[in-house]
mmCIF file of C-alpha atoms in Angstrom:
data_model
loop_
_atom_site.group_PDB
_atom_site.id
_atom_site.type_symbol
_atom_site.label_atom_id
_atom_site.label_comp_id
_atom_site.label_asym_id
_atom_site.label_seq_id
_atom_site.Cartn_x
_atom_site.Cartn_y
_atom_site.Cartn_z
ATOM 1 C CA MET A 17 8.966 6.316 29.660
ATOM 2 C CA VAL A 18 11.544 6.264 26.866
ATOM 3 C CA CYS A 19 14.994 5.175 27.988
ATOM 4 C CA GLN A 20 17.915 7.578 27.592
ATOM 5 C CA ALA A 21 20.104 7.280 24.506
ATOM 6 C CA ASN A 22 23.285 7.027 26.650
ATOM 7 C CA ILE A 23 22.483 3.320 27.133
ATOM 8 C CA TYR A 24 24.451 2.802 23.960
ATOM 9 C CA GLN A 25 27.639 4.780 23.920
ATOM 10 C CA THR A 26 28.909 2.582 21.099
ATOM 11 C CA GLN A 27 27.802 3.088 17.519
ATOM 12 C CA TRP A 28 25.888 -0.150 17.063
ATOM 13 C CA ALA A 29 25.382 0.662 13.381
ATOM 14 C CA SER A 30 28.661 -1.178 12.707
ATOM 15 C CA LEU A 31 27.128 -4.393 14.087
ATOM 16 C CA LEU A 32 24.062 -3.853 11.940
ATOM 17 C CA PHE A 33 26.241 -3.274 8.855
ATOM 18 C CA GLU A 34 28.188 -6.502 9.451
ATOM 19 C CA TRP A 35 24.902 -8.388 9.471
ATOM 20 C CA PHE A 36 23.585 -6.463 6.451
ATOM 21 C CA ASN A 37 26.686 -7.194 4.364
ATOM 22 C CA LEU A 38 25.967 -10.903 4.776
ATOM 23 C CA HIS A 39 22.174 -10.900 4.518
ATOM 24 C CA ARG A 40 21.270 -7.981 2.232
ATOM 25 C CA ARG A 41 18.237 -8.843 0.107
ATOM 26 C CA GLU A 42 18.492 -8.650 -3.669
ATOM 27 C CA LEU A 43 15.515 -6.547 -4.731
ATOM 28 C CA PRO A 44 14.677 -5.160 -8.189
ATOM 29 C CA TRP A 45 14.718 -1.537 -6.986
ATOM 30 C CA ARG A 46 18.174 -1.823 -5.445
ATOM 31 C CA GLU A 47 20.506 -0.731 -8.197
ATOM 32 C CA SER A 48 24.094 0.488 -8.021
ATOM 33 C CA ALA A 49 23.033 3.924 -9.281
ATOM 34 C CA ARG A 50 19.852 4.839 -7.439
ATOM 35 C CA ASP A 51 17.284 6.645 -9.584
ATOM 36 C CA PRO A 52 15.155 8.984 -7.384
ATOM 37 C CA TYR A 53 12.049 8.169 -9.421
ATOM 38 C CA LYS A 54 12.505 4.402 -8.998
ATOM 39 C CA VAL A 55 13.231 4.748 -5.282
ATOM 40 C CA TRP A 56 10.077 6.840 -5.001
ATOM 41 C CA VAL A 57 7.924 4.269 -6.820
ATOM 42 C CA SER A 58 9.256 1.383 -4.735
ATOM 43 C CA GLU A 59 8.736 3.195 -1.429
ATOM 44 C CA ILE A 60 5.140 4.121 -2.299
ATOM 45 C CA MET A 61 4.389 0.540 -3.363
ATOM 46 C CA LEU A 62 5.945 -0.865 -0.187
ATOM 47 C CA GLN A 63 3.650 1.151 2.068
ATOM 48 C CA GLN A 64 1.424 -1.422 3.830
ATOM 49 C CA THR A 65 2.324 -4.037 1.193
ATOM 50 C CA LYS A 66 4.689 -7.011 1.494
ATOM 51 C CA VAL A 67 7.956 -7.067 -0.440
ATOM 52 C CA GLU A 68 7.154 -10.308 -2.292
ATOM 53 C CA THR A 69 3.833 -8.849 -3.427
ATOM 54 C CA VAL A 70 5.472 -5.652 -4.643
ATOM 55 C CA LYS A 71 8.269 -7.228 -6.725
ATOM 56 C CA PRO A 72 6.269 -8.141 -9.877
ATOM 57 C CA TYR A 73 4.186 -4.954 -9.672
ATOM 58 C CA TYR A 74 7.312 -2.824 -9.472
ATOM 59 C CA GLU A 75 8.921 -4.550 -12.457
ATOM 60 C CA ASN A 76 5.749 -4.245 -14.560
ATOM 61 C CA TRP A 77 5.383 -0.606 -13.523
ATOM 62 C CA ILE A 78 8.925 0.290 -14.561
ATOM 63 C CA ASP A 79 8.449 -1.565 -17.857
ATOM 64 C CA THR A 80 5.306 0.492 -18.501
ATOM 65 C CA PHE A 81 6.445 3.814 -17.011
ATOM 66 C CA PRO A 82 10.273 3.666 -17.173
ATOM 67 C CA THR A 83 10.728 7.357 -16.428
ATOM 68 C CA LEU A 84 9.039 10.034 -14.414
ATOM 69 C CA GLU A 85 8.013 11.752 -17.656
ATOM 70 C CA THR A 86 6.251 8.666 -19.041
ATOM 71 C CA LEU A 87 4.223 8.362 -15.848
ATOM 72 C CA ALA A 88 3.338 12.056 -15.880
ATOM 73 C CA ALA A 89 2.057 11.728 -19.459
ATOM 74 C CA ALA A 90 -0.118 8.668 -18.728
ATOM 75 C CA SER A 91 -3.868 8.806 -18.163
ATOM 76 C CA GLU A 92 -5.231 8.141 -14.684
ATOM 77 C CA GLU A 93 -7.058 5.088 -16.011
ATOM 78 C CA ASP A 94 -3.783 3.602 -17.297
ATOM 79 C CA VAL A 95 -2.109 4.341 -13.961
ATOM 80 C CA LEU A 96 -4.903 2.701 -11.944
ATOM 81 C CA ARG A 97 -4.982 -0.319 -14.231
ATOM 82 C CA GLN A 98 -1.243 -0.831 -13.752
ATOM 83 C CA TRP A 99 -1.690 -0.500 -9.979
ATOM 84 C CA GLN A 100 -4.647 -2.886 -9.886
ATOM 85 C CA GLY A 101 -4.250 -5.537 -7.205
ATOM 86 C CA LEU A 102 -1.923 -3.548 -4.932
ATOM 87 C CA GLY A 103 -4.785 -1.797 -3.155
ATOM 88 C CA TYR A 104 -4.754 1.585 -1.410
ATOM 89 C CA TYR A 105 -5.305 3.261 -4.769
ATOM 90 C CA SER A 106 -4.861 6.761 -3.387
ATOM 91 C CA ARG A 107 -1.142 5.924 -3.405
ATOM 92 C CA ALA A 108 -1.199 5.605 -7.192
ATOM 93 C CA ARG A 109 -3.257 8.766 -7.657
ATOM 94 C CA ASN A 110 -1.004 10.786 -5.362
ATOM 95 C CA LEU A 111 2.117 9.475 -7.092
ATOM 96 C CA HIS A 112 0.651 10.361 -10.486
ATOM 97 C CA GLN A 113 -0.255 13.887 -9.385
ATOM 98 C CA ALA A 114 3.110 14.383 -7.698
ATOM 99 C CA VAL A 115 5.200 13.414 -10.732
ATOM 100 C CA LYS A 116 3.154 15.834 -12.820
ATOM 101 C CA GLU A 117 4.085 18.506 -10.282
ATOM 102 C CA VAL A 118 7.767 17.547 -10.567
ATOM 103 C CA VAL A 119 7.590 17.912 -14.348
ATOM 104 C CA ARG A 120 5.849 21.303 -14.081
ATOM 105 C CA GLN A 121 7.744 22.852 -11.185
ATOM 106 C CA TYR A 122 11.130 21.122 -11.147
ATOM 107 C CA ASP A 123 11.789 20.398 -14.826
ATOM 108 C CA GLY A 124 11.440 16.659 -14.243
ATOM 109 C CA LYS A 125 14.037 16.430 -11.443
ATOM 110 C CA VAL A 126 12.871 14.994 -8.119
ATOM 111 C CA PRO A 127 13.655 17.645 -5.449
ATOM 112 C CA ASP A 128 16.637 16.934 -3.210
ATOM 113 C CA THR A 129 15.621 19.010 -0.181
ATOM 114 C CA LYS A 130 13.273 17.815 2.547
ATOM 115 C CA GLN A 131 11.057 20.885 2.418
ATOM 116 C CA GLU A 132 10.522 20.669 -1.336
ATOM 117 C CA ILE A 133 10.070 16.922 -1.550
ATOM 118 C CA MET A 134 7.566 16.883 1.326
ATOM 119 C CA SER A 135 5.488 19.491 -0.493
ATOM 120 C CA LEU A 136 4.646 16.826 -3.096
ATOM 121 C CA LYS A 137 1.377 14.940 -2.736
ATOM 122 C CA GLY A 138 1.665 11.625 -0.907
ATOM 123 C CA ILE A 139 5.205 12.148 0.399
ATOM 124 C CA GLY A 140 5.544 12.187 4.172
ATOM 125 C CA GLU A 141 8.489 12.097 6.540
ATOM 126 C CA TYR A 142 9.362 8.447 5.901
ATOM 127 C CA THR A 143 9.216 8.525 2.096
ATOM 128 C CA ALA A 144 11.156 11.786 2.029
ATOM 129 C CA GLY A 145 13.869 10.276 4.231
ATOM 130 C CA ALA A 146 14.076 7.169 2.053
ATOM 131 C CA ILE A 147 14.398 9.088 -1.222
ATOM 132 C CA LEU A 148 16.860 11.651 0.118
ATOM 133 C CA SER A 149 19.107 9.030 1.724
ATOM 134 C CA LEU A 150 18.949 6.305 -0.924
ATOM 135 C CA ALA A 151 18.981 8.436 -4.070
ATOM 136 C CA TYR A 152 20.831 11.571 -2.973
ATOM 137 C CA GLY A 153 23.066 10.326 -0.157
ATOM 138 C CA LYS A 154 21.603 12.764 2.365
ATOM 139 C CA ASP A 155 21.944 11.943 6.069
ATOM 140 C CA GLU A 156 18.214 11.493 6.611
ATOM 141 C CA VAL A 157 16.628 8.685 8.580
ATOM 142 C CA ALA A 158 13.482 6.895 7.382
ATOM 143 C CA VAL A 159 11.264 5.806 10.289
ATOM 144 C CA ASP A 160 8.453 3.383 9.449
ATOM 145 C CA GLY A 161 6.763 0.580 11.367
ATOM 146 C CA ASN A 162 9.838 -1.646 11.074
ATOM 147 C CA VAL A 163 12.102 1.012 12.550
ATOM 148 C CA LEU A 164 9.642 1.851 15.335
ATOM 149 C CA ARG A 165 9.543 -1.821 16.303
ATOM 150 C CA ILE A 166 13.349 -2.187 16.276
ATOM 151 C CA PHE A 167 13.984 0.896 18.398
ATOM 152 C CA ALA A 168 11.112 0.123 20.766
ATOM 153 C CA ARG A 169 12.752 -3.231 21.504
ATOM 154 C CA LEU A 170 16.325 -1.955 21.652
ATOM 155 C CA TYR A 171 15.393 0.793 24.111
ATOM 156 C CA ASP A 172 12.439 -1.085 25.671
ATOM 157 C CA ILE A 173 10.030 1.742 24.919
ATOM 158 C CA LYS A 174 6.782 1.074 26.789
ATOM 159 C CA ASP A 175 4.778 3.983 25.394
ATOM 160 C CA ASN A 176 2.477 3.715 22.376
ATOM 161 C CA VAL A 177 4.821 3.954 19.372
ATOM 162 C CA LEU A 178 2.065 5.592 17.324
ATOM 163 C CA GLN A 179 2.196 8.683 19.518
ATOM 164 C CA VAL A 180 3.884 11.651 17.856
ATOM 165 C CA ALA A 181 6.233 12.210 20.821
ATOM 166 C CA VAL A 182 7.480 8.613 20.681
ATOM 167 C CA LYS A 183 7.973 8.749 16.911
ATOM 168 C CA GLN A 184 10.011 11.929 17.337
ATOM 169 C CA LYS A 185 12.115 10.266 20.039
ATOM 170 C CA VAL A 186 12.814 7.288 17.778
ATOM 171 C CA LEU A 187 13.715 9.689 14.976
ATOM 172 C CA GLN A 188 16.261 11.354 17.268
ATOM 173 C CA LEU A 189 17.690 8.029 18.453
ATOM 174 C CA ALA A 190 18.068 6.822 14.874
ATOM 175 C CA GLN A 191 19.635 10.083 13.694
ATOM 176 C CA VAL A 192 22.358 9.743 16.343
ATOM 177 C CA GLN A 193 23.270 6.277 15.054
ATOM 178 C CA ILE A 194 23.660 7.164 11.357
ATOM 179 C CA PRO A 195 27.319 7.029 10.274
ATOM 180 C CA MET A 196 28.048 10.196 8.300
ATOM 181 C CA GLY A 197 27.364 9.722 4.596
ATOM 182 C CA GLN A 198 25.851 6.252 5.070
ATOM 183 C CA ALA A 199 22.215 7.003 5.855
ATOM 184 C CA GLY A 200 21.039 5.112 2.781
ATOM 185 C CA LYS A 201 22.820 1.935 3.854
ATOM 186 C CA PHE A 202 21.643 2.424 7.440
ATOM 187 C CA ASN A 203 18.008 2.781 6.362
ATOM 188 C CA GLU A 204 18.182 -0.247 4.057
ATOM 189 C CA ALA A 205 19.861 -2.310 6.764
ATOM 190 C CA LEU A 206 17.053 -1.439 9.189
ATOM 191 C CA MET A 207 14.457 -2.361 6.547
ATOM 192 C CA ASP A 208 16.002 -5.814 6.041
ATOM 193 C CA PHE A 209 16.701 -6.335 9.739
ATOM 194 C CA GLY A 210 13.077 -5.566 10.592
ATOM 195 C CA SER A 211 11.833 -7.915 7.874
ATOM 196 C CA LEU A 212 14.173 -10.843 8.544
ATOM 197 C CA VAL A 213 15.175 -10.760 12.231
ATOM 198 C CA CYS A 214 13.315 -8.236 14.385
ATOM 199 C CA ILE A 215 9.963 -9.363 13.006
ATOM 200 C CA PRO A 216 6.616 -8.465 14.626
ATOM 201 C CA LYS A 217 5.374 -11.488 16.593
ATOM 202 C CA HIS A 218 8.274 -13.922 16.887
ATOM 203 C CA PRO A 219 11.637 -12.129 16.644
ATOM 204 C CA THR A 220 14.572 -14.456 15.955
ATOM 205 C CA CYS A 221 16.656 -13.201 18.872
ATOM 206 C CA PRO A 222 19.223 -16.071 18.828
ATOM 207 C CA VAL A 223 20.596 -14.825 15.472
ATOM 208 C CA CYS A 224 20.221 -11.103 16.213
ATOM 209 C CA PRO A 225 23.518 -9.160 16.050
ATOM 210 C CA LEU A 226 22.116 -6.618 18.541
ATOM 211 C CA ARG A 227 20.695 -9.017 21.125
ATOM 212 C CA ARG A 228 23.401 -8.245 23.729
ATOM 213 C CA LEU A 229 22.414 -4.584 23.569
ATOM 214 C CA CYS A 230 18.643 -5.018 23.363
ATOM 215 C CA LEU A 231 16.891 -3.999 26.596
ATOM 216 C CA ALA A 232 13.625 -5.728 25.710
ATOM 217 C CA HIS A 233 15.519 -8.982 25.090
ATOM 218 C CA GLN A 234 17.456 -8.621 28.350
ATOM 219 C CA ARG A 235 14.173 -8.173 30.199
ATOM 220 C CA GLY A 236 12.446 -10.996 28.316
ATOM 221 C CA CYS A 237 9.652 -8.805 26.965
ATOM 222 C CA GLU A 238 10.602 -8.509 23.283
ATOM 223 C CA LYS A 239 7.376 -10.217 22.159
ATOM 224 C CA ASP A 240 5.311 -7.614 24.017
ATOM 225 C CA VAL A 241 7.030 -4.675 22.342
ATOM 226 C CA PRO A 242 6.086 -2.416 20.626
ATOM 227 C CA TYR A 243 2.836 -1.261 22.180
ATOM 228 C CA ARG A 244 0.416 0.257 19.654
ATOM 229 C CA GLY A 245 -2.660 0.941 21.754
ATOM 230 C CA GLU A 246 -5.981 -0.882 21.693
ATOM 231 C CA LYS A 247 -7.136 -2.210 18.335
ATOM 232 C CA ARG A 248 -10.354 -0.720 17.023
ATOM 233 C CA LYS A 249 -13.101 -3.021 15.831
ATOM 234 C CA VAL A 250 -13.317 -2.995 12.037
ATOM 235 C CA PRO A 251 -16.891 -2.607 10.699
ATOM 236 C CA ILE A 252 -18.288 -5.217 8.311
ATOM 237 C CA GLU A 253 -20.409 -4.249 5.299
ATOM 238 C CA TYR A 254 -22.522 -6.768 3.380
ATOM 239 C CA TRP A 255 -23.039 -6.331 -0.364
ATOM 240 C CA THR A 256 -24.927 -8.257 -3.022
ATOM 241 C CA VAL A 257 -23.063 -8.193 -6.341
ATOM 242 C CA GLY A 258 -24.693 -8.878 -9.695
ATOM 243 C CA VAL A 259 -22.913 -10.251 -12.761
ATOM 244 C CA ILE A 260 -25.405 -9.386 -15.492
ATOM 245 C CA LYS A 261 -24.592 -10.610 -18.978
ATOM 246 C CA GLN A 262 -26.105 -9.445 -22.242
ATOM 247 C CA GLY A 263 -24.614 -11.280 -25.182
ATOM 248 C CA ASP A 264 -20.835 -10.999 -24.903
ATOM 249 C CA CYS A 265 -21.015 -8.036 -22.513
ATOM 250 C CA VAL A 266 -21.433 -7.524 -18.777
ATOM 251 C CA LEU A 267 -22.937 -4.551 -16.968
ATOM 252 C CA VAL A 268 -20.380 -2.468 -15.060
ATOM 253 C CA HIS A 269 -20.393 0.771 -13.111
ATOM 254 C CA GLN A 270 -17.710 3.413 -12.553
ATOM 255 C CA ARG A 271 -17.482 4.595 -8.953
ATOM 256 C CA PRO A 272 -17.540 8.345 -8.139
ATOM 257 C CA ASP A 273 -14.291 10.282 -8.582
ATOM 258 C CA LYS A 274 -14.040 10.895 -4.824
ATOM 259 C CA GLY A 275 -13.935 8.465 -1.921
ATOM 260 C CA LEU A 276 -13.158 4.756 -1.649
ATOM 261 C CA LEU A 277 -11.872 3.179 -4.894
ATOM 262 C CA ALA A 278 -12.560 6.444 -6.724
ATOM 263 C CA SER A 279 -13.167 6.232 -10.499
ATOM 264 C CA MET A 280 -12.658 2.467 -10.586
ATOM 265 C CA TRP A 281 -15.022 -0.018 -12.201
ATOM 266 C CA GLU A 282 -17.231 -2.560 -10.449
ATOM 267 C CA PHE A 283 -20.136 -4.896 -11.022
ATOM 268 C CA PRO A 284 -23.446 -3.444 -9.751
ATOM 269 C CA MET A 285 -23.907 -3.810 -5.985
ATOM 270 C CA GLY A 286 -26.832 -3.595 -3.588
ATOM 271 C CA ALA A 287 -26.284 -2.926 0.102
ATOM 272 C CA GLY A 288 -27.124 -5.862 2.349
ATOM 273 C CA ARG A 289 -27.353 -9.641 2.080
ATOM 274 C CA GLY A 290 -30.153 -12.102 1.438
ATOM 275 C CA LYS A 291 -33.522 -10.581 0.496
ATOM 276 C CA LYS A 292 -32.426 -7.098 1.536
ATOM 277 C CA GLY A 293 -29.374 -7.112 -0.728
ATOM 278 C CA LYS A 294 -31.245 -8.635 -3.660
ATOM 279 C CA GLY A 295 -34.005 -6.059 -3.277
ATOM 280 C CA ALA A 296 -31.521 -3.174 -3.174
ATOM 281 C CA LEU A 297 -29.698 -4.448 -6.256
ATOM 282 C CA THR A 298 -32.953 -5.020 -8.183
ATOM 283 C CA GLN A 299 -34.078 -1.484 -7.349
ATOM 284 C CA LEU A 300 -30.759 -0.060 -8.560
ATOM 285 C CA LEU A 301 -31.037 -1.954 -11.846
ATOM 286 C CA ASN A 302 -34.630 -0.799 -12.361
ATOM 287 C CA GLN A 303 -33.486 2.803 -11.933
ATOM 288 C CA ILE A 304 -31.139 2.494 -14.909
ATOM 289 C CA GLY A 305 -33.628 0.578 -17.053
ATOM 290 C CA VAL A 306 -32.194 -2.929 -16.709
ATOM 291 C CA THR A 307 -34.646 -5.751 -15.989
ATOM 292 C CA VAL A 308 -33.414 -9.094 -14.666
ATOM 293 C CA ASP A 309 -34.841 -12.566 -14.117
ATOM 294 C CA THR A 310 -35.730 -13.772 -10.634
ATOM 295 C CA THR A 311 -33.484 -16.855 -10.883
ATOM 296 C CA TRP A 312 -30.119 -15.880 -9.432
ATOM 297 C CA GLU A 313 -27.171 -18.293 -9.316
ATOM 298 C CA LEU A 314 -24.759 -17.822 -6.408
ATOM 299 C CA LEU A 315 -21.261 -17.889 -7.873
ATOM 300 C CA GLU A 316 -19.258 -17.232 -4.740
ATOM 301 C CA LYS A 317 -19.104 -15.574 -1.359
ATOM 302 C CA ARG A 318 -16.008 -13.440 -0.981
ATOM 303 C CA LYS A 319 -14.417 -11.412 1.799
ATOM 304 C CA HIS A 320 -12.347 -8.318 1.047
ATOM 305 C CA VAL A 321 -10.402 -6.536 3.781
ATOM 306 C CA PHE A 322 -9.640 -2.818 3.665
ATOM 307 C CA SER A 323 -7.634 -0.996 6.327
ATOM 308 C CA HIS A 324 -10.789 0.522 7.833
ATOM 309 C CA LYS A 325 -13.606 -1.873 6.896
ATOM 310 C CA ILE A 326 -14.427 -5.359 5.623
ATOM 311 C CA TRP A 327 -16.658 -6.172 2.669
ATOM 312 C CA GLN A 328 -18.587 -9.448 2.681
ATOM 313 C CA LEU A 329 -19.787 -10.054 -0.866
ATOM 314 C CA GLY A 330 -22.427 -12.411 -2.203
ATOM 315 C CA ILE A 331 -21.771 -12.667 -5.957
ATOM 316 C CA TYR A 332 -24.615 -13.777 -8.241
ATOM 317 C CA LEU A 333 -24.923 -14.546 -11.942
ATOM 318 C CA ILE A 334 -28.218 -12.916 -12.960
ATOM 319 C CA PRO A 335 -29.965 -13.449 -16.320
ATOM 320 C CA CYS A 336 -30.824 -10.199 -18.110
ATOM 321 C CA VAL A 337 -34.385 -9.840 -19.444
ATOM 322 C CA HIS A 338 -34.039 -6.323 -20.838
ATOM 323 C CA GLY A 339 -30.775 -4.405 -21.045
ATOM 324 C CA ASN A 340 -31.018 -0.661 -21.574
ATOM 325 C CA THR A 341 -28.380 0.434 -24.104
ATOM 326 C CA ASN A 342 -28.883 4.154 -23.434
ATOM 327 C CA LEU A 343 -27.154 4.197 -20.057
ATOM 328 C CA ARG A 344 -25.783 7.092 -18.029
ATOM 329 C CA LYS A 345 -22.063 7.696 -18.594
ATOM 330 C CA GLU A 346 -21.017 5.937 -15.370
ATOM 331 C CA TRP A 347 -22.649 2.714 -16.606
ATOM 332 C CA GLN A 348 -21.704 0.610 -19.613
ATOM 333 C CA TRP A 349 -21.958 -2.797 -21.176
ATOM 334 C CA LEU A 350 -18.346 -3.967 -21.174
ATOM 335 C CA PRO A 351 -17.294 -6.598 -23.733
ATOM 336 C CA ILE A 352 -15.965 -9.667 -21.942
ATOM 337 C CA GLN A 353 -12.767 -9.566 -23.997
ATOM 338 C CA ALA A 354 -12.142 -6.026 -22.689
ATOM 339 C CA TYR A 355 -11.907 -7.052 -19.007
ATOM 340 C CA GLN A 356 -8.224 -6.164 -18.846
ATOM 341 C CA THR A 357 -8.698 -2.654 -20.234
ATOM 342 C CA VAL A 358 -10.356 -1.113 -17.178
ATOM 343 C CA PRO A 359 -9.108 -0.634 -13.597
ATOM 344 C CA TRP A 360 -11.273 -2.781 -11.332
ATOM 345 C CA ALA A 361 -12.382 -1.716 -7.873
ATOM 346 C CA GLY A 362 -10.905 -3.880 -5.111
ATOM 347 C CA PRO A 363 -12.226 -7.464 -5.352
ATOM 348 C CA HIS A 364 -14.187 -6.922 -8.559
ATOM 349 C CA GLY A 365 -11.236 -7.761 -10.807
ATOM 350 C CA LYS A 366 -11.175 -11.254 -9.317
ATOM 351 C CA ILE A 367 -14.869 -11.740 -10.078
ATOM 352 C CA THR A 368 -14.072 -11.817 -13.793
ATOM 353 C CA ALA A 369 -12.256 -15.132 -13.234
ATOM 354 C CA LEU A 370 -15.587 -16.711 -12.240
ATOM 355 C CA LEU A 371 -17.096 -16.204 -15.697
#
């Protein structure tokens, strides 16, 4: 069961702030005047992505789309190309659609109420809390995985932190701790504290400013908290990938506009490995009028991990015997020098480095 909040009669936020004042990270999205659009972009990028990975992507993004209006006016292909490498591409699509909605419905101003901002595509409770507190100074808490972990340890919460009831309890506990008018600082302090001290597997308790208050630490079980339920086995898919060159071009395919890696470009793939995968890929190529040689050179075997599945790829350089130039619209012969002009699906962008 969740422990009662009266364990901490003191406002421990002051201890957290003392630590934060000394150890606050310098990040490109932390400016003196917080732009709601830039806060929004950074929070979407940081979802399931490490800070160090996000930094260069954020800076390039803001250079390319410095304002909400410039992003709204961009094509989806440009948006996906700029996002390429960050993964979870639905984040970019949702952000793009949402800023268009802000331009249409709110005259280009990011809404400053929870109800309105959560009506935008891709914005949930956490992102709404982050934008409202950091950009607008609203007393809203932002509860993500970091915050769940911190509160689970502080209050020694034994229940699965992914349960809605537990998340709501943590939200209430956090809301009580927010000093009036300082929710933005409180949320940022928790973000840094969860990234630098109260880390997932090996928390650095000796330097923790809250260790004397932490129930999990007192009971010696901080490494076992939080509990997230049993991990599900992630399915593995095997694919045979063909790099088929004709002159200075390679054959590429645009994925459907719905589903995994929607509308992004890839090299042709056949399901399976070994003879099965080669047969499936050959059949696919025959269907579009492309004939290939039987001598295939293995370039590389590559693993790509999604949140819900794993791709195991066998990547082959395949000589082209006959290349149909009258292809369906989702297929094209892409000039090698134009590699950087299309958004690549998942691991396919890295395949270009093999050529």
